[in-house]
Short mmCIF file of C-alpha atoms and ligand atoms in Angstrom, two decimals:
data_model
loop_
_atom_site.label_atom_id
_atom_site.label_comp_id
_atom_site.label_asym_id
_atom_site.label_seq_id
_atom_site.Cartn_x
_atom_site.Cartn_y
_atom_site.Cartn_z
CA MET W 1 -3.49 -13.39 -84.90
CA LYS W 2 -3.68 -16.76 -83.21
CA PRO W 3 -1.79 -17.24 -79.92
CA LEU W 4 1.12 -19.69 -80.08
CA ILE W 5 1.24 -22.38 -77.58
CA PHE W 6 4.68 -23.71 -76.72
CA ASN W 7 5.25 -26.41 -74.22
CA PHE W 8 7.67 -28.42 -72.25
CA PRO W 9 8.10 -32.08 -73.38
CA SER W 10 6.03 -33.51 -70.60
CA GLU W 11 3.09 -31.49 -71.65
CA GLU W 12 3.00 -32.55 -75.35
CA THR W 13 -0.29 -34.37 -75.18
CA LEU W 14 -1.99 -31.59 -73.32
CA ALA W 15 -0.58 -28.93 -75.77
CA GLN W 16 -1.66 -30.63 -78.94
CA SER W 17 -5.13 -30.99 -77.79
CA LEU W 18 -5.17 -27.25 -76.48
CA VAL W 19 -3.84 -26.17 -79.82
CA LYS W 20 -6.65 -27.93 -81.58
CA LYS W 21 -9.45 -26.86 -79.24
CA ASN W 22 -8.38 -23.25 -78.96
CA SER W 23 -7.66 -22.70 -82.65
CA ALA W 24 -4.26 -21.67 -81.57
CA GLU W 25 -0.96 -22.52 -83.22
CA LYS W 26 1.69 -24.71 -81.84
CA GLY W 27 4.97 -22.90 -81.21
CA LEU W 28 8.18 -24.62 -82.30
CA TRP W 29 11.36 -24.35 -80.03
CA ASN W 30 14.30 -26.65 -79.29
CA HIS W 31 15.83 -27.24 -76.02
CA ARG W 32 18.58 -29.37 -75.11
CA LEU W 33 21.68 -29.79 -72.71
CA PHE W 34 25.27 -29.22 -73.87
CA PRO W 35 27.60 -31.85 -72.63
CA ASP W 36 28.51 -29.64 -69.60
CA GLY W 37 24.86 -29.50 -68.50
CA GLU W 38 24.16 -26.00 -69.93
CA SER W 39 20.92 -25.29 -71.66
CA TYR W 40 20.88 -24.62 -75.58
CA LEU W 41 17.54 -23.09 -76.55
CA GLN W 42 16.18 -21.97 -79.95
CA ILE W 43 12.77 -20.53 -80.66
CA LEU W 44 11.78 -21.50 -84.24
CA SER W 45 8.40 -19.76 -84.61
CA GLU W 46 8.04 -16.17 -85.64
CA LEU W 47 7.07 -14.19 -82.64
CA GLN W 48 6.80 -10.67 -83.64
CA ASN W 49 3.78 -9.12 -81.97
CA ARG W 50 2.37 -12.58 -81.19
CA GLU W 51 0.66 -13.66 -77.88
CA VAL W 52 2.75 -16.66 -76.43
CA ILE W 53 1.38 -19.31 -74.07
CA LEU W 54 3.97 -21.54 -72.41
CA LEU W 55 2.67 -24.74 -71.00
CA CYS W 56 5.06 -26.23 -68.33
CA SER W 57 3.90 -28.04 -65.27
CA LEU W 58 6.29 -27.02 -62.44
CA ASN W 59 7.06 -30.43 -60.72
CA GLN W 60 10.83 -30.82 -60.39
CA PRO W 61 10.88 -27.21 -60.78
CA ASP W 62 14.71 -26.53 -60.14
CA SER W 63 15.56 -28.17 -63.46
CA LYS W 64 12.87 -26.28 -65.39
CA LEU W 65 13.34 -22.88 -64.02
CA LEU W 66 16.47 -21.66 -65.89
CA PRO W 67 15.10 -23.09 -69.27
CA LEU W 68 11.71 -21.12 -68.36
CA ILE W 69 13.76 -17.96 -67.84
CA PHE W 70 15.70 -18.36 -71.01
CA PHE W 71 12.61 -19.03 -72.99
CA SER W 72 11.05 -15.82 -71.62
CA GLU W 73 14.06 -13.60 -72.28
CA ALA W 74 14.50 -15.04 -75.88
CA ALA W 75 10.70 -14.63 -76.77
CA ARG W 76 10.53 -11.15 -75.54
CA GLU W 77 13.63 -10.36 -77.61
CA LEU W 78 11.96 -11.83 -80.56
CA GLY W 79 8.81 -9.59 -80.35
CA ALA W 80 6.37 -11.57 -78.22
CA SER W 81 3.62 -9.35 -77.24
CA LYS W 82 2.52 -11.10 -74.07
CA ILE W 83 3.99 -14.40 -72.40
CA THR W 84 1.49 -16.35 -70.27
CA LEU W 85 2.63 -19.13 -68.34
CA VAL W 86 0.30 -22.23 -67.94
CA ALA W 87 1.70 -24.16 -64.94
CA PRO W 88 -1.00 -26.89 -64.25
CA TYR W 89 1.01 -27.66 -61.13
CA LEU W 90 2.56 -24.58 -59.30
CA ALA W 91 5.68 -25.36 -57.34
CA TYR W 92 7.15 -23.79 -54.23
CA MET W 93 3.76 -23.09 -52.54
CA ARG W 94 4.59 -24.80 -49.31
CA GLN W 95 7.50 -23.06 -47.73
CA ASP W 96 5.31 -19.95 -46.95
CA LYS W 97 6.51 -19.48 -43.51
CA ARG W 98 9.86 -19.42 -41.69
CA PHE W 99 9.38 -22.34 -39.28
CA GLN W 100 12.83 -22.18 -38.10
CA LYS W 101 15.38 -19.36 -37.99
CA GLY W 102 17.42 -18.67 -41.15
CA GLU W 103 14.97 -20.57 -43.44
CA ALA W 104 14.46 -19.19 -47.03
CA LEU W 105 10.92 -18.17 -47.68
CA THR W 106 11.07 -19.82 -51.04
CA SER W 107 7.43 -19.37 -52.06
CA ASP W 108 8.00 -15.68 -52.09
CA TYR W 109 11.27 -15.93 -53.87
CA PHE W 110 9.86 -18.22 -56.75
CA ALA W 111 6.81 -16.02 -57.10
CA LYS W 112 9.08 -13.12 -57.63
CA ILE W 113 11.11 -14.85 -60.32
CA ILE W 114 8.07 -16.00 -62.20
CA SER W 115 6.32 -12.41 -61.91
CA LYS W 116 9.51 -10.97 -63.56
CA TYR W 117 9.53 -13.27 -66.60
CA PHE W 118 5.78 -13.67 -67.38
CA GLU W 119 2.68 -11.35 -67.75
CA GLU W 120 0.09 -13.81 -66.70
CA LEU W 121 -0.06 -17.12 -64.72
CA ILE W 122 -2.76 -19.69 -65.08
CA THR W 123 -2.56 -22.82 -62.68
CA ILE W 124 -4.67 -25.45 -60.96
CA ASP W 125 -5.42 -25.65 -57.38
CA PRO W 126 -2.08 -24.05 -55.94
CA HIS W 127 -1.36 -25.04 -52.40
CA LEU W 128 -2.83 -22.02 -50.65
CA HIS W 129 -2.38 -22.65 -47.01
CA ARG W 130 -1.74 -19.65 -44.86
CA ARG W 131 -2.20 -17.52 -48.01
CA LYS W 132 -5.65 -16.56 -49.22
CA SER W 133 -4.65 -15.64 -52.85
CA LEU W 134 -1.75 -15.87 -55.14
CA ASP W 135 -2.02 -12.03 -55.37
CA GLU W 136 -0.25 -12.05 -52.03
CA ILE W 137 3.10 -13.17 -53.62
CA TYR W 138 2.62 -12.96 -57.35
CA ALA W 139 2.88 -9.45 -58.86
CA ILE W 140 1.23 -10.60 -62.19
CA PRO W 141 -2.45 -11.29 -62.69
CA SER W 142 -3.26 -15.01 -62.10
CA LYS W 143 -6.10 -17.30 -62.99
CA VAL W 144 -6.79 -20.23 -60.47
CA LEU W 145 -8.57 -23.11 -61.91
CA HIS W 146 -10.16 -25.75 -59.60
CA ALA W 147 -10.08 -29.51 -60.15
CA ALA W 148 -12.86 -30.23 -57.54
CA PRO W 149 -15.73 -30.68 -60.09
CA LEU W 150 -13.58 -33.07 -62.12
CA LEU W 151 -12.99 -35.18 -59.02
CA SER W 152 -16.62 -35.19 -58.10
CA GLU W 153 -17.60 -36.20 -61.58
CA TRP W 154 -15.21 -39.14 -61.43
CA ILE W 155 -16.61 -40.19 -58.13
CA LEU W 156 -20.14 -40.01 -59.24
CA GLU W 157 -19.18 -42.12 -62.31
CA ASN W 158 -16.92 -44.73 -60.58
CA VAL W 159 -17.86 -45.03 -56.87
CA LYS W 160 -21.07 -46.40 -55.30
CA ASN W 161 -21.73 -45.15 -51.88
CA PRO W 162 -18.57 -43.23 -51.19
CA VAL W 163 -17.38 -41.36 -48.03
CA LEU W 164 -14.80 -38.83 -48.61
CA ILE W 165 -11.81 -38.46 -46.32
CA GLY W 166 -9.28 -35.24 -46.16
CA PRO W 167 -6.03 -36.63 -44.43
CA ASP W 168 -5.61 -33.35 -42.68
CA GLU W 169 -7.19 -30.02 -41.77
CA GLU W 170 -5.80 -28.29 -44.72
CA SER W 171 -7.57 -30.72 -47.03
CA GLU W 172 -11.04 -29.71 -45.82
CA GLN W 173 -11.29 -26.90 -48.45
CA TRP W 174 -11.09 -29.54 -51.19
CA VAL W 175 -12.78 -32.31 -49.60
CA SER W 176 -15.83 -30.59 -48.60
CA GLU W 177 -16.29 -29.12 -52.04
CA VAL W 178 -15.71 -32.52 -53.86
CA ALA W 179 -18.04 -34.24 -51.43
CA GLY W 180 -20.78 -31.53 -51.93
CA ARG W 181 -20.65 -31.95 -55.57
CA ALA W 182 -20.63 -35.72 -55.39
CA ASN W 183 -23.44 -35.90 -52.89
CA ALA W 184 -21.25 -37.66 -50.53
CA ALA W 185 -20.43 -37.32 -46.67
CA PHE W 186 -16.99 -36.42 -45.61
CA THR W 187 -14.81 -36.40 -42.55
CA VAL W 188 -11.33 -34.77 -42.06
CA LEU W 189 -8.41 -36.40 -40.15
CA ARG W 190 -5.74 -34.58 -38.14
CA LYS W 191 -2.22 -34.84 -39.25
CA SER W 192 1.23 -34.29 -37.52
CA ARG W 193 4.25 -33.99 -39.68
CA HIS W 194 7.53 -34.79 -37.96
CA GLY W 195 9.72 -34.71 -41.10
CA ASP W 196 9.60 -34.78 -44.83
CA ARG W 197 8.82 -38.56 -44.87
CA ASP W 198 7.50 -38.94 -41.20
CA VAL W 199 3.71 -38.44 -41.17
CA GLU W 200 1.18 -39.32 -38.56
CA VAL W 201 -2.64 -39.14 -39.03
CA SER W 202 -5.52 -39.58 -36.71
CA ILE W 203 -7.61 -42.73 -36.85
CA PRO W 204 -10.74 -42.11 -38.96
CA ASP W 205 -14.11 -42.63 -37.30
CA LEU W 206 -16.09 -44.53 -39.90
CA GLU W 207 -18.77 -45.82 -37.18
CA ASN W 208 -21.51 -44.25 -39.33
CA TYR W 209 -20.04 -45.05 -42.82
CA LYS W 210 -19.38 -48.89 -42.35
CA ASP W 211 -20.79 -49.60 -45.77
CA CYS W 212 -19.26 -46.82 -47.62
CA VAL W 213 -16.14 -46.99 -49.77
CA PRO W 214 -13.46 -44.63 -48.31
CA VAL W 215 -12.12 -42.21 -50.76
CA LEU W 216 -9.09 -40.19 -49.59
CA VAL W 217 -8.96 -36.80 -51.22
CA ASP W 218 -5.81 -34.53 -51.15
CA ASP W 219 -4.38 -31.69 -53.38
CA ILE W 220 -0.71 -33.00 -53.59
CA ILE W 221 0.74 -36.61 -53.20
CA SER W 222 4.54 -36.01 -52.84
CA SER W 223 6.45 -38.62 -50.67
CA GLY W 224 2.90 -40.49 -50.37
CA LYS W 225 3.48 -40.70 -46.53
CA THR W 226 0.13 -38.90 -45.75
CA MET W 227 -1.78 -41.29 -48.04
CA ILE W 228 -0.08 -44.23 -46.82
CA ALA W 229 -0.58 -43.40 -43.08
CA ALA W 230 -4.41 -42.94 -43.79
CA VAL W 231 -4.72 -46.04 -45.92
CA GLN W 232 -3.19 -48.02 -43.22
CA HIS W 233 -5.71 -46.94 -40.61
CA LEU W 234 -8.43 -47.49 -43.18
CA ARG W 235 -7.51 -51.01 -44.06
CA LYS W 236 -7.93 -52.01 -40.24
CA GLN W 237 -11.42 -50.66 -40.44
CA THR W 238 -12.82 -51.88 -43.67
CA SER W 239 -12.60 -54.64 -46.09
CA LEU W 240 -13.93 -52.37 -48.86
CA PRO W 241 -11.03 -51.07 -51.35
CA VAL W 242 -9.61 -47.71 -50.19
CA ILE W 243 -9.37 -45.15 -53.18
CA CYS W 244 -6.74 -42.38 -53.19
CA MET W 245 -7.52 -39.41 -55.15
CA GLY W 246 -4.96 -36.45 -55.72
CA VAL W 247 -4.93 -33.54 -57.78
CA HIS W 248 -1.08 -33.23 -58.38
CA ALA W 249 0.72 -36.53 -58.80
CA ILE W 250 4.26 -35.49 -57.68
CA PHE W 251 5.27 -38.97 -56.48
CA GLY W 252 8.81 -38.36 -55.63
CA GLY W 253 11.32 -41.42 -55.48
CA THR W 254 9.41 -44.66 -54.69
CA ALA W 255 6.23 -42.84 -53.43
CA TYR W 256 3.97 -44.48 -56.03
CA LYS W 257 5.41 -47.98 -55.45
CA ASP W 258 5.15 -47.48 -51.60
CA LEU W 259 1.50 -46.41 -51.94
CA MET W 260 0.59 -49.32 -54.17
CA ALA W 261 2.22 -51.51 -51.70
CA SER W 262 0.21 -50.05 -48.88
CA GLY W 263 -2.92 -51.94 -49.61
CA VAL W 264 -4.70 -49.20 -51.55
CA GLY W 265 -7.40 -50.27 -53.89
CA GLN W 266 -7.01 -47.64 -56.57
CA VAL W 267 -5.05 -44.35 -56.98
CA VAL W 268 -6.54 -41.81 -59.19
CA THR W 269 -4.80 -38.30 -60.02
CA CYS W 270 -5.43 -35.50 -62.55
CA ASN W 271 -2.89 -35.03 -65.44
CA SER W 272 -1.79 -31.70 -64.19
CA ILE W 273 1.40 -33.69 -63.82
CA GLN W 274 1.97 -36.71 -66.29
CA HIS W 275 1.86 -39.91 -64.26
CA GLU W 276 0.70 -43.44 -64.63
CA SER W 277 -1.97 -42.80 -62.04
CA ASN W 278 -3.67 -40.17 -64.25
CA GLY W 279 -7.35 -40.86 -64.70
CA ILE W 280 -8.69 -37.42 -64.75
CA SER W 281 -8.00 -34.83 -67.65
CA VAL W 282 -7.49 -31.12 -66.85
CA GLU W 283 -7.56 -30.36 -70.51
CA LYS W 284 -10.98 -28.78 -70.71
CA LEU W 285 -10.30 -26.72 -67.58
CA ILE W 286 -7.20 -25.14 -69.28
CA SER W 287 -8.87 -24.89 -72.62
CA ASP W 288 -11.87 -22.94 -71.06
CA ALA W 289 -9.43 -20.69 -69.17
CA LEU W 290 -7.59 -20.09 -72.51
CA LYS W 291 -10.63 -19.42 -74.46
CA LEU W 292 -11.34 -16.33 -72.26
CA ASN W 293 -7.76 -15.08 -73.09
CA SER W 294 -7.56 -15.79 -76.78
CA LYS W 295 -8.53 -12.94 -79.13
C1 LIG A 301 -0.20 -30.92 -47.25
O1 LIG A 301 0.41 -29.80 -47.10
C2 LIG A 301 -0.56 -31.34 -48.53
O2 LIG A 301 -2.05 -30.97 -48.74
C3 LIG A 301 -0.37 -32.74 -48.74
O3 LIG A 301 -1.04 -33.36 -47.80
C4 LIG A 301 0.98 -33.05 -48.71
O4 LIG A 301 1.56 -32.23 -49.49
C5 LIG A 301 1.27 -34.63 -48.99
O5 LIG A 301 2.59 -34.79 -48.84
P1 LIG A 301 3.12 -36.23 -48.75
O6 LIG A 301 2.73 -37.02 -50.00
O7 LIG A 301 4.67 -36.12 -48.82
O8 LIG A 301 2.75 -36.87 -47.30
#
């Protein structure tokens, strides 16, 4: 029997195309809030012995977690044989360490909750920093997909003579791979974070890349402060347009507006999170991963 693909509203376009390409069936469900803010949820598709795939990008995770849990509980009670969570963006990966006494290790706790309610997890470039693999915190099998080839492809098609710049040491893992595939040079800056929205990055040394278009590459753009600090340095060194590329377009609050006002030439992100800066589709990545899964 074909797997059923359910989705949260923000993943509608992605879900429709995945359904088409994976000869899956679209799952039907309703979710709304009662006047008091509690969730009402109803699964309309027949689930007995069916494999269920739930597509939900986990930006703004706190408001999505309860509906996610309720969906899983209901789907199980209705007879689903397996429930896979496809979260193109996986939240709660950054607090993986207790920096100060008493802090909650939210990445561990979030992983415990997701592992309890789903049988498998598929995600794109989770923010693995101090951890080597999701297996260190997730008790369920996970499939990690990588956007680097898509970013390289975009650069090859759209930027003549690029030099790639990672805004901090952590970004080296992505930047080096994207640069390799795009036949471009790369350099990595150093970053000091003094607060959620207080970031300093080192001045890039572009002495050898004077005629190159600077392309900043990061996995997450959240407050935008990392990108903004790097763009401000670059604007002093080159008159060529600075391009910012991010995998996950979180853009909290006024982040996107602030980044656009910083003098950046172009901002391009993947549609792992729906956003107006999306210019790269992860649809094939997920589609290929699901093909391996579908029976
Ligand atoms: C670092 O941990 C990440 O790779 C990103 O650099 C970071 O999340 C970006 O955050 P923001 O946009 O808030 O500076």
